[in-house]
Short mmCIF file of C-alpha atoms in Angstrom, two decimals:
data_model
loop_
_atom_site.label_atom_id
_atom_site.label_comp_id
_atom_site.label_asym_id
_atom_site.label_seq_id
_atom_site.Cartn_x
_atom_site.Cartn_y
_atom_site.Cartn_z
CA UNK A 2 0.00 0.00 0.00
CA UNK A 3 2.74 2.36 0.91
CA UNK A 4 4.18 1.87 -2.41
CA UNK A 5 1.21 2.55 -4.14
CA UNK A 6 0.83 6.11 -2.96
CA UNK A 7 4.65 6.77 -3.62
CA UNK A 8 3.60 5.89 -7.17
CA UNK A 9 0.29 8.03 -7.69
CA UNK A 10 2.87 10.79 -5.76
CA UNK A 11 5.61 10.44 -8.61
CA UNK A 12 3.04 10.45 -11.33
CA UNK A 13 0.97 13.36 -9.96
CA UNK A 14 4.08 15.72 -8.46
CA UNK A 15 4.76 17.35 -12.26
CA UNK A 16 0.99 17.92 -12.69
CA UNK A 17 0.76 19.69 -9.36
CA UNK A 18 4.03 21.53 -10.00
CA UNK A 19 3.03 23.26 -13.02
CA UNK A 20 -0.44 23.69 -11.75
CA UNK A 21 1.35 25.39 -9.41
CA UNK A 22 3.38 27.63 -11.52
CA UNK A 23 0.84 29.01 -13.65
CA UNK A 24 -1.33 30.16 -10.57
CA UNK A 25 1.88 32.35 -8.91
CA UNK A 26 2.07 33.61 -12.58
CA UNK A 27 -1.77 34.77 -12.43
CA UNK A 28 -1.09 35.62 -9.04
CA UNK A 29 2.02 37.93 -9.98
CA UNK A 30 0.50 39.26 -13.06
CA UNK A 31 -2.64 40.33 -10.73
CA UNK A 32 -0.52 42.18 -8.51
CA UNK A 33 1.72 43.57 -10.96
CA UNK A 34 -1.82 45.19 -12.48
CA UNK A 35 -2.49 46.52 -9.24
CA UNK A 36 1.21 48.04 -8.00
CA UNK A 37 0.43 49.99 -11.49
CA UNK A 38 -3.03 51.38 -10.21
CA UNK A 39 -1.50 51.91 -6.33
CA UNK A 40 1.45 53.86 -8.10
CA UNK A 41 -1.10 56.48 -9.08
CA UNK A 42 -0.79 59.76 -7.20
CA UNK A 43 -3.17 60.36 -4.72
CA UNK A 44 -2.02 63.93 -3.82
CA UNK A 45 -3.61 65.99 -6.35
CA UNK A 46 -6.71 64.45 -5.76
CA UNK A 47 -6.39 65.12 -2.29
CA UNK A 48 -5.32 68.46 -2.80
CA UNK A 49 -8.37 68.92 -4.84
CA UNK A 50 -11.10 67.62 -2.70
CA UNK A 51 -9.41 70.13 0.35
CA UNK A 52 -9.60 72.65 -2.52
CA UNK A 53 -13.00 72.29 -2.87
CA UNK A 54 -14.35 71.65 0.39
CA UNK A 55 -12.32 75.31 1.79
CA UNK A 56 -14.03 76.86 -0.96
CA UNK A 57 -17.20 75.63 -0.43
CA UNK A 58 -17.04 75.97 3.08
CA UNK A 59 -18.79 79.51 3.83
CA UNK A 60 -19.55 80.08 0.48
CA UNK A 61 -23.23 81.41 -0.49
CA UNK A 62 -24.41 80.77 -4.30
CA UNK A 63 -27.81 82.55 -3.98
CA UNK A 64 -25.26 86.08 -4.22
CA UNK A 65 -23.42 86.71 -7.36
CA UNK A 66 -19.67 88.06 -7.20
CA UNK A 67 -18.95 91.15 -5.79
CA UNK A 68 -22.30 92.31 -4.92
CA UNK A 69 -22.74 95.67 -3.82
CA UNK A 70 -19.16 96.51 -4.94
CA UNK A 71 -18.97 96.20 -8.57
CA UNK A 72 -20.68 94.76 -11.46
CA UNK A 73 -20.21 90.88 -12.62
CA UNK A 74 -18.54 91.36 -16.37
CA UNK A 75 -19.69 88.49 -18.31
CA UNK A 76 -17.29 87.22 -21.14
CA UNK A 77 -19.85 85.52 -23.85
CA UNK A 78 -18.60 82.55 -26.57
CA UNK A 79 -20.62 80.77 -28.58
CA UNK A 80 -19.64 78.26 -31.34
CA UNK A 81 -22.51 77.31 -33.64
CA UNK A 82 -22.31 73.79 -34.17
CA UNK A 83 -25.49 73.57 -36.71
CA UNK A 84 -28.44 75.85 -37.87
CA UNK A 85 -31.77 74.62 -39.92
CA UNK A 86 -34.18 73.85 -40.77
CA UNK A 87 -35.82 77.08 -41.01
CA UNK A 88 -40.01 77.03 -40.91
CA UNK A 89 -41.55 80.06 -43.03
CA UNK A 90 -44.70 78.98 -42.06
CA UNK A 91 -43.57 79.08 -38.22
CA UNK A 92 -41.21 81.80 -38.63
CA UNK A 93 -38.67 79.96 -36.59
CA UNK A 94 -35.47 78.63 -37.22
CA UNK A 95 -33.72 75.91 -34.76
CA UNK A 96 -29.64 76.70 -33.82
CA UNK A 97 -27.54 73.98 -31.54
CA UNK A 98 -24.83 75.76 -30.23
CA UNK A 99 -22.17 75.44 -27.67
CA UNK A 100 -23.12 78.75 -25.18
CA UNK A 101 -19.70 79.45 -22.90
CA UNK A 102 -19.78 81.91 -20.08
CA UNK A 103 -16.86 83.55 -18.48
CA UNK A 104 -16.52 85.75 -14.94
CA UNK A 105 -14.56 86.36 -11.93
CA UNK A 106 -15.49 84.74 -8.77
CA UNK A 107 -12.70 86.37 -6.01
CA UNK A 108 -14.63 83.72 -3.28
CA UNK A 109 -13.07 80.76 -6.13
CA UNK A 110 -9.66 81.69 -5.07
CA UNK A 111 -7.34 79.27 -4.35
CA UNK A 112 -3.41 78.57 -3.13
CA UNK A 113 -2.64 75.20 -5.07
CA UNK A 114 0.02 73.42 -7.90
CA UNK A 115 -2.90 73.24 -9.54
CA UNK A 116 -4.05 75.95 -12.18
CA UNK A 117 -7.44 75.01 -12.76
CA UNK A 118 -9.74 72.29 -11.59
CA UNK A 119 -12.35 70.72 -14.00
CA UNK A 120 -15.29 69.90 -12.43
CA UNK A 121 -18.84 67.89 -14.04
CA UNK A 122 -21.84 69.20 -13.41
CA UNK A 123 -22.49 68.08 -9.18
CA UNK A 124 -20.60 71.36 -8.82
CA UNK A 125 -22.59 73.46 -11.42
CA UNK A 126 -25.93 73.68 -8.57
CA UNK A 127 -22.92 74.43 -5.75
CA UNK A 128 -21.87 77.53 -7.28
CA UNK A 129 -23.10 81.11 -8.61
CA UNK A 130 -24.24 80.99 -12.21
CA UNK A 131 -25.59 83.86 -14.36
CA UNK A 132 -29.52 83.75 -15.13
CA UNK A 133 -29.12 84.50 -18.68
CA UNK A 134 -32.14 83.20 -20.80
CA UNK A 135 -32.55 83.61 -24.83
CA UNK A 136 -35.46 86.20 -25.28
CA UNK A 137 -36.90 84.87 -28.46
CA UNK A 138 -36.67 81.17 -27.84
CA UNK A 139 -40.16 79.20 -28.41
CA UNK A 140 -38.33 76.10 -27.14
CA UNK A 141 -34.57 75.40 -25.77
CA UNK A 142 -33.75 71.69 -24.56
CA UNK A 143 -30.25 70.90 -22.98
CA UNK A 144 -28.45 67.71 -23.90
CA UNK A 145 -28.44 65.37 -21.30
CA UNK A 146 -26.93 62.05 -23.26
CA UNK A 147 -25.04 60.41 -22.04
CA UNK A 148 -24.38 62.88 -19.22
CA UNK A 149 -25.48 66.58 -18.91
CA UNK A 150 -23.37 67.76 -21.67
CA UNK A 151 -21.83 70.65 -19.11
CA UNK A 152 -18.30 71.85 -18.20
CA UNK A 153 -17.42 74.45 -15.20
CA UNK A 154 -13.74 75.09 -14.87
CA UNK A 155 -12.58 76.74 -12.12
CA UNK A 156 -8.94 78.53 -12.10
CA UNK A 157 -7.13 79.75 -8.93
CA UNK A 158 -7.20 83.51 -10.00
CA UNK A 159 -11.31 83.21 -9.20
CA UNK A 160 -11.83 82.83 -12.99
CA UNK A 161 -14.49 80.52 -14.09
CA UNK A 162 -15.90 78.72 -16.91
CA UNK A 163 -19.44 77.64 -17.80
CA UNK A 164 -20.30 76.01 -20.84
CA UNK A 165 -23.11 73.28 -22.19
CA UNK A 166 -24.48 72.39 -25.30
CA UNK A 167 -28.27 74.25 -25.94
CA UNK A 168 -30.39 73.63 -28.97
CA UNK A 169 -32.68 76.13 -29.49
CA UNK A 170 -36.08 76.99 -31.44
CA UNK A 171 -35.88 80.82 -32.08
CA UNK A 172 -38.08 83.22 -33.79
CA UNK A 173 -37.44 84.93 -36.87
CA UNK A 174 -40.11 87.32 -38.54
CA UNK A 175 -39.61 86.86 -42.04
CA UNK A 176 -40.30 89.65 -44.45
CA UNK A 177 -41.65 87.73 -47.86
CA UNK A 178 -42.30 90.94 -49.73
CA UNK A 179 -39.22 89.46 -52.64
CA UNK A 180 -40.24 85.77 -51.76
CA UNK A 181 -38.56 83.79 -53.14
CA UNK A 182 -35.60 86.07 -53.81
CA UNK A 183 -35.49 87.19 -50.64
CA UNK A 184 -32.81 87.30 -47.55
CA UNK A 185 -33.26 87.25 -43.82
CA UNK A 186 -31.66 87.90 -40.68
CA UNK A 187 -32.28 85.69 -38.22
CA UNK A 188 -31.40 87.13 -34.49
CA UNK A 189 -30.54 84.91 -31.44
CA UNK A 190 -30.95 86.96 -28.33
CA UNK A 191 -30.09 86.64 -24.84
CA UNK A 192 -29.59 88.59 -21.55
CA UNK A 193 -29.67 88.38 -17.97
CA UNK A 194 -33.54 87.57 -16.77
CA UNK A 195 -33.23 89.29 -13.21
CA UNK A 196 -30.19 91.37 -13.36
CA UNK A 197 -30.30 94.90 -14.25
CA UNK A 198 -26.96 96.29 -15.83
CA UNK A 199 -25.77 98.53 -12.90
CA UNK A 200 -25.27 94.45 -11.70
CA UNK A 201 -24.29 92.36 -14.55
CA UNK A 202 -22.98 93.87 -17.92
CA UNK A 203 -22.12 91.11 -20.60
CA UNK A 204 -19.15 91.40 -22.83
CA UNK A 205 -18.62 90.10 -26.50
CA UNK A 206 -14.32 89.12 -27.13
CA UNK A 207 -13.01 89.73 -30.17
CA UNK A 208 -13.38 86.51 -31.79
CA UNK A 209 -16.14 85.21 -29.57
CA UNK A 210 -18.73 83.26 -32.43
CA UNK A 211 -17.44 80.48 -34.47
CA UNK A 212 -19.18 78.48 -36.83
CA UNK A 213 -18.76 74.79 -37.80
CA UNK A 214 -18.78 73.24 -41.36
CA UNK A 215 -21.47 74.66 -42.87
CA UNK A 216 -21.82 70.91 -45.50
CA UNK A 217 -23.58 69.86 -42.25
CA UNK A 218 -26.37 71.96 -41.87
CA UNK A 219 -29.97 71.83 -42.94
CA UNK A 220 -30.86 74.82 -44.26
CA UNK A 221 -32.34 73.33 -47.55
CA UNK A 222 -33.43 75.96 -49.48
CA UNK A 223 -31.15 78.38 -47.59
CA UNK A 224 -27.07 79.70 -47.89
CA UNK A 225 -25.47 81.36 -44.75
CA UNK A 226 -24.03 84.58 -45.83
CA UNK A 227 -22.51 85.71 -42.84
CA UNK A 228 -23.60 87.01 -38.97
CA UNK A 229 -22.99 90.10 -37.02
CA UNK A 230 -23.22 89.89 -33.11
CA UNK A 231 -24.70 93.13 -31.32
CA UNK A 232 -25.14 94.91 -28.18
CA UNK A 233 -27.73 96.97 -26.53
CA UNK A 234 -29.60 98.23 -23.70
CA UNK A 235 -33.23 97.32 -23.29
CA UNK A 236 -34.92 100.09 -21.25
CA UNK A 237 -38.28 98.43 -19.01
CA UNK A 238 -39.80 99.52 -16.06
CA UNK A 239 -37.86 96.54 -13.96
CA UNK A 240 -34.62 98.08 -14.76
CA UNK A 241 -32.03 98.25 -17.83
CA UNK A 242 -30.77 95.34 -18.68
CA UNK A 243 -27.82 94.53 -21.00
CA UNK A 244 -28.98 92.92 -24.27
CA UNK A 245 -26.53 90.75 -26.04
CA UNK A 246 -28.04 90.18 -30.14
CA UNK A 247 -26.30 87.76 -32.78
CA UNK A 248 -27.93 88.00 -36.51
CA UNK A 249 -27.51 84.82 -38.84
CA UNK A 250 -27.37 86.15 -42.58
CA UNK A 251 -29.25 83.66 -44.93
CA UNK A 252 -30.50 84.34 -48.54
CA UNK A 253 -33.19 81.70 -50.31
CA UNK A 254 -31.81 79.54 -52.70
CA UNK A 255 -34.22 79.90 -55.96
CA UNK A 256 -34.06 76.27 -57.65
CA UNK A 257 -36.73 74.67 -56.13
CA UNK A 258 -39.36 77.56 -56.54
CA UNK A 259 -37.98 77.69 -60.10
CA UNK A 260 -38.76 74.54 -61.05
CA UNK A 261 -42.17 73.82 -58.86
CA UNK A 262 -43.66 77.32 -60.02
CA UNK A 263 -41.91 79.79 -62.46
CA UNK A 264 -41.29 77.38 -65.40
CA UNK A 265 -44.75 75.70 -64.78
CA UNK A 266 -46.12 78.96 -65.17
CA UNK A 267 -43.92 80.07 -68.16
CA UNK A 268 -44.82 76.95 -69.88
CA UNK A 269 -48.10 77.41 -69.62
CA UNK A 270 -48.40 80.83 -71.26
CA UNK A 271 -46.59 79.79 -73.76
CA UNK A 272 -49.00 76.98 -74.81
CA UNK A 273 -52.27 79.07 -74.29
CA UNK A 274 -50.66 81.06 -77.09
CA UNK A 275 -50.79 77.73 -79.34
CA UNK A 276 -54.52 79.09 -79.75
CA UNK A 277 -53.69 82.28 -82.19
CA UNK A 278 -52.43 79.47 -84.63
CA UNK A 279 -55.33 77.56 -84.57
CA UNK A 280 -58.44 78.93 -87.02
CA UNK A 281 -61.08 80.55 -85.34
CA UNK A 282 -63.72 77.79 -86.69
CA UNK A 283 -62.26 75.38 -84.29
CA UNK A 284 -64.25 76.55 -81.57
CA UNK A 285 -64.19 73.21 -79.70
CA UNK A 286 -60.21 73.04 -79.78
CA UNK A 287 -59.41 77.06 -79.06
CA UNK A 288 -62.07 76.91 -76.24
CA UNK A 289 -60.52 73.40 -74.17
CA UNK A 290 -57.18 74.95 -74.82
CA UNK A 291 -57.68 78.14 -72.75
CA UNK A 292 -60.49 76.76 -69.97
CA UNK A 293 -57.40 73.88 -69.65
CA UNK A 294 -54.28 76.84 -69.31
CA UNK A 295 -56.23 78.60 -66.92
CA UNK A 296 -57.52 75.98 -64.73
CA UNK A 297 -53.84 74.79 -64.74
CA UNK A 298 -52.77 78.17 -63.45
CA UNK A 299 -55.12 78.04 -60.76
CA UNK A 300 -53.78 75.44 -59.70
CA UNK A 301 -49.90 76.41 -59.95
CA UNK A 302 -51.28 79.34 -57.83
CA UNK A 303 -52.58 77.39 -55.15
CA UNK A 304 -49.59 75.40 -54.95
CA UNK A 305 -47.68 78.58 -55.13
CA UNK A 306 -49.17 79.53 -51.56
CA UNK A 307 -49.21 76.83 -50.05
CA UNK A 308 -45.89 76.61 -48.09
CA UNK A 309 -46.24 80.27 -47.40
CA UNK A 310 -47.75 82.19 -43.86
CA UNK A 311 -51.19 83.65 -44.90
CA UNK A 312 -49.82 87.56 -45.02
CA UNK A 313 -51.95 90.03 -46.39
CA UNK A 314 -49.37 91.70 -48.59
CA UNK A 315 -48.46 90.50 -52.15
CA UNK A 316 -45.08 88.41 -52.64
CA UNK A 317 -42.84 88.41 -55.82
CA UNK A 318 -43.73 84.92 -56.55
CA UNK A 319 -47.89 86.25 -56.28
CA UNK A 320 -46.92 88.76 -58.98
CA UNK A 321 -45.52 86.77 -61.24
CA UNK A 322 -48.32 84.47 -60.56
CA UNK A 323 -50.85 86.70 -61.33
CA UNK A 324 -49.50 88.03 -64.14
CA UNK A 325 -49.41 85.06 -66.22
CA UNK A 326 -52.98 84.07 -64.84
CA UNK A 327 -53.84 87.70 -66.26
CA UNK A 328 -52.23 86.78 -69.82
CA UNK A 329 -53.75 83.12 -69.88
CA UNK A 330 -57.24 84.39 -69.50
CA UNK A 331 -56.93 87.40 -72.09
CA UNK A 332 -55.90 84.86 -74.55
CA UNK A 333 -59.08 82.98 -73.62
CA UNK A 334 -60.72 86.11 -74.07
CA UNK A 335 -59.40 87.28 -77.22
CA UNK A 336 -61.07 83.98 -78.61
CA UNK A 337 -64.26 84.73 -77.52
CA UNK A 338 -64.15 88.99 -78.68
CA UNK A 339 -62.85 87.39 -82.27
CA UNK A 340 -65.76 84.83 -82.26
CA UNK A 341 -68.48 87.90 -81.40
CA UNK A 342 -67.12 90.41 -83.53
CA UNK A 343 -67.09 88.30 -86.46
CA UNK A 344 -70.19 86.62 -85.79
CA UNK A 345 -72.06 89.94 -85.81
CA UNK A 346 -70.25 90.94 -88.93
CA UNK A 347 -70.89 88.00 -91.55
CA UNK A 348 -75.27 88.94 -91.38
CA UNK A 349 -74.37 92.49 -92.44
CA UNK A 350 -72.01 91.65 -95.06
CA UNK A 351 -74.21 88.90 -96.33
CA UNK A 352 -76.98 91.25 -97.07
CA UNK A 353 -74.76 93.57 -98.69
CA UNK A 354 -73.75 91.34 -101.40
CA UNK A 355 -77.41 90.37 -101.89
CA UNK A 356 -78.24 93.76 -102.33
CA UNK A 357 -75.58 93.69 -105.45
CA UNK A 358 -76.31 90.69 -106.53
CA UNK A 359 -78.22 91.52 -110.17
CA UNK A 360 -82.08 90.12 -110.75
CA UNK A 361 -82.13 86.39 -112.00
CA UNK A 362 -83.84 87.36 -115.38
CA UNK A 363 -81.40 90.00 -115.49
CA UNK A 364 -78.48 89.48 -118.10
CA UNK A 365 -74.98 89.26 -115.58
CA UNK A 366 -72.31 90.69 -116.58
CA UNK A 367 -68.63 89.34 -116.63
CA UNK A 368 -67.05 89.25 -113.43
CA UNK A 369 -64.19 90.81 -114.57
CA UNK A 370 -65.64 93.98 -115.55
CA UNK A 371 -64.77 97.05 -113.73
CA UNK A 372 -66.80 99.66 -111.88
CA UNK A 373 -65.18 103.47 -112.12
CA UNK A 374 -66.01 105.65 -109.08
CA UNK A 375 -64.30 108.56 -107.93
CA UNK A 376 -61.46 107.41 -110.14
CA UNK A 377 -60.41 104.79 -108.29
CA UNK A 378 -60.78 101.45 -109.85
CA UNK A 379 -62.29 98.36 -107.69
CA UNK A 380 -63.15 94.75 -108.60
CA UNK A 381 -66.78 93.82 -107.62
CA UNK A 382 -67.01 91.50 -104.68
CA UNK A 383 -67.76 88.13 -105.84
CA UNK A 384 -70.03 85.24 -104.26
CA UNK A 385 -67.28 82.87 -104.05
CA UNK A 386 -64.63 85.82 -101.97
CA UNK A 387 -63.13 84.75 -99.09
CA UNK A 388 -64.86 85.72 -95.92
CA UNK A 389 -61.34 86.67 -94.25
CA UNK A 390 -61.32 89.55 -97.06
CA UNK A 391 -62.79 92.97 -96.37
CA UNK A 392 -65.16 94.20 -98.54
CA UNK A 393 -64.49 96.99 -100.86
CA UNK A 394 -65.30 100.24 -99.23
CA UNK A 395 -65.59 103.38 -101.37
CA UNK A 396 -63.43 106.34 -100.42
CA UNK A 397 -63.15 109.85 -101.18
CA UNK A 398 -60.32 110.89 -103.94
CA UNK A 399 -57.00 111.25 -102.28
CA UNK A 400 -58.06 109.01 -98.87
CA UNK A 401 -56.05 105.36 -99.15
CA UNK A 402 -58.42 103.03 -97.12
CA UNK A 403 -56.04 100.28 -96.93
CA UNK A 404 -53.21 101.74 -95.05
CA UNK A 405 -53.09 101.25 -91.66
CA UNK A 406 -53.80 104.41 -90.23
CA UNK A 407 -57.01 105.08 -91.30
CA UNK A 408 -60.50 104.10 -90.68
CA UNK A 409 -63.02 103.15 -93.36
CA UNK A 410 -65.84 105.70 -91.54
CA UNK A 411 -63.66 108.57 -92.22
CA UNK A 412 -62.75 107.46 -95.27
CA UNK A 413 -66.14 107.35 -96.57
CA UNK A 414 -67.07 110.31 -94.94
CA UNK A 415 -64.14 112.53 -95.51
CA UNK A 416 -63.39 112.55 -91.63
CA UNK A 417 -59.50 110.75 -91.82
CA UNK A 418 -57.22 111.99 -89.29
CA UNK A 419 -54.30 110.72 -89.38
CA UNK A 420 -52.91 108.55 -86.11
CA UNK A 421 -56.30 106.90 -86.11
CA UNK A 422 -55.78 103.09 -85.90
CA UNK A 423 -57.46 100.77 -88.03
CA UNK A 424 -57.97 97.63 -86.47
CA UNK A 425 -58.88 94.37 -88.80
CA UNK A 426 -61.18 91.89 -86.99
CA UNK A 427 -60.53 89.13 -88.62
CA UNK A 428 -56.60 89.84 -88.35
CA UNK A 429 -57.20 89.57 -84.40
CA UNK A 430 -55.01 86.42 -84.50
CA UNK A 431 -52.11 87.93 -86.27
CA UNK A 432 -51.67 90.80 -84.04
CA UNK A 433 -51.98 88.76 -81.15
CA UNK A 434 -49.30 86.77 -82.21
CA UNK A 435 -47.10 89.79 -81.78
CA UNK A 436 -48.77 91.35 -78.74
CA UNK A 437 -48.68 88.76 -76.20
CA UNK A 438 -44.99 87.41 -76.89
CA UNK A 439 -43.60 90.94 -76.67
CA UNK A 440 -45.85 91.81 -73.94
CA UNK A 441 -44.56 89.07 -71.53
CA UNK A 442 -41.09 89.37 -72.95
CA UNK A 443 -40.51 92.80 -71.38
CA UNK A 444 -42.81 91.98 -68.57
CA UNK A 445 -40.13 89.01 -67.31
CA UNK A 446 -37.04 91.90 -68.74
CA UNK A 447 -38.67 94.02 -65.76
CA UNK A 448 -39.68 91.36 -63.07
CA UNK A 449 -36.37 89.99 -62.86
CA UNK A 450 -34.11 93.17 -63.15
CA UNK A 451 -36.18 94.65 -60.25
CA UNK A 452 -36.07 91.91 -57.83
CA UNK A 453 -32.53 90.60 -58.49
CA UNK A 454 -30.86 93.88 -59.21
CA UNK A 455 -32.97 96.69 -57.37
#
């Protein structure tokens, strides 16, 4: 039996031995780790929490520095991390921005190696803050993932930091009168809520806004163009109170209200004009064409308005709007004037040649032969004549009826003036063709030169 356990003994004892080994090696590496972690200085940290418990000690945050001796100056940074979208409709525009806030505490002082101590926010409810507030904010929320996203640093001059991260819903009145070739500035404003300026007076530095990379923003149909940052005094019956102002710069970017409405529109005059080629018989195919143009204009108007705030003044893009609607239907209506004109015409003309016509037992005549009055020489009207041709009118010797400026009346009568215009009905067509192009030719010439130039 003894011999048996010396066996299992030999057999085991290498087993056990590096069983052995491997756990001092855990062991040392274990404690190795943690020498590393006990090597780390505990002074500072010491020296910090004494730092902050002495300054803490008697110290009163419901009074702000100085009071009663001096004002609190307030050094003011703000990088502008993103801005957009902007809501006409709402006439707001959200901003996230990094606010920073900068003053002297003297009751912060401290006697340390340390310069500065860096604090999270436990230490932000300990200490005086400034009350400032944004004036025209709907909405402001404060980032809270995945901790309050707030810094207070804390020098041993008294000099202290507060920042956080803020995004904010502001107003911005918009002024639509060149919509959509307009340009805004949109203000962010902020002061102190309870603290008049004979106690706190904010301060811009010289390079105090930054901006971020403007790719990243989501102003859509918007470009920044620049900002200016302002400061004022707001005179109320609490007090006056220091009023700190930064304006955003941003012109409308034109290509989507080109395509959605202007070319639509342009397009669409331009086929109602299709009409003045068509001949007047087609009634059926002249009077779809311009009930169609203008219903479609109606409904580009519509459209036109309806991202827009209901304002009671008139917009550039209502102008232009309106103007085509206003050439659309007076090319409906220059259909229907031709059709009643002539329609009234053809009865009188009709009985006129009867009354010419010659009796059926009577013997006719060639049709070729000529009739000599007043010494001018005119071809009787036939039966078979065009009804686009005006008749023959007899004029007085000297007075050319077929020139434009003269009317067949005076003719007749020996009443021409000259400068009176003779208008041909049944030539309606052709002069529209020439009206209406021109006409809205130097109508866009002037539209766009005074709202792009002026």
């Amino acid at each position: 039996m003894p011999g048996t356990v010396l066996l299992l003994c030999l057999a085991l004892g290498p087993v056990l031995r590096a069983r052995c080994e491997s756990t001092e090696e855990y062991d040392y590496d274990y404690l190795s780790i943690n020498k590393t972690w006990v090597l780390t200085p505990k002074a500072q940290e010491t020296d910090a929490t004494q730092i902050l418990n002495s300054l803490l000690k008697n110290y009163d945050n419901k009074l702000r520095p100085d009071i009663g001796i001096k004002p609190t100056f307030i050094d003011v940074d703000i990088y502008v991390n993103s801005i957009g979208p902007v809501s006409v409709i709402q006439m707001e525009y959200t901003i996230d921005i990094f606010f920073a806030q900068t003053w002297y505490d003297r009751r912060l002082r401290f006697n340390s190696t340390l310069k500065a101590l860096t604090l999270n926010t436990n230490m932000v409810s300990r200490i005086w803050i400034p009350d400032t507030f944004f004036r025209n904010s709907k909405r402001a929320d404060s980032h809270w993932i995945t901790t309050p996203n707030q810094l207070l640093r804390i020098w041993n001059d008294g000099k202290v930091l507060y920042t956080l991260r803020l995004t904010i819903e502001a107003e911005c009145l918009l002024q639509l009168q060149n919509f959509p070739m307009d340009t805004h500035s949109c203000p962010l404003v902020f002061s102190s809520y309870g603290y008049p300026r004979e106690e706190i007076v904010y301060r811009w530095r010289r390079y105090s806004i930054e901006v971020s990379d403007q790719r990243t923003w989501r102003l859509y149909q918007f470009d920044f163009t620049g900002l200016r940052n302002t400061s004022e005094v707001l005179r109320t019956g609490a007090g006056e109170y220091m009023v700190m102002t930064v304006s955003f710069d941003l012109s409308r970017r034109m290509g989507y209200f080109a395509i959605q409405t202007y070319i639509p529109c342009i397009l669409t005059v331009v086929l109602s004009w299709v009409s003045f080629w068509i001949k007047r018989d087609s009634t059926p195919a002249r009077t779809s064409l311009g009930i169609t143009t203008v219903l479609t204009m109606t409904t580009l108007s519509t459209i036109s308005r309806k991202h827009l705030p209901r304002v009671s003044y008139i917009t550039a893009m209502d102008l232009f709007v309106s103007v085509c609607f206003i050439f659309v239907f007076a090319a409906l209506m220059e259909y229907a004037t031709l059709n009643y004109l002539v329609g009234n015409k053809k009865p009188l003309e009709h009985n006129n040649r009867k009354a010419r016509l010659p009796p059926a037992s009577a013997q006719v005549m060639p049709s070729f032969t000529t009739i000599n009055i007043n010494n001018i020489m005119h071809w009787p009207t036939e039966i078979e004549e065009d009804e686009d041709e005006d008749p023959g009118s007899p004029c007085l010797e000297g007075k050319e009826c077929e020139r434009f400026f003269c009317c067949i009346e005076d003719c007749q009568t020996g009443m021409w003036r000259e400068g009176r215009v003779r208008i041909h009905i049944s030539r309606l067509d052709s002069y529209s063709r020439v009206f209406f192009p021109t006409a809205f030719l130097l109508f866009n010439i002037v539209y766009w030169i005074a709202y792009l130039y002026l």
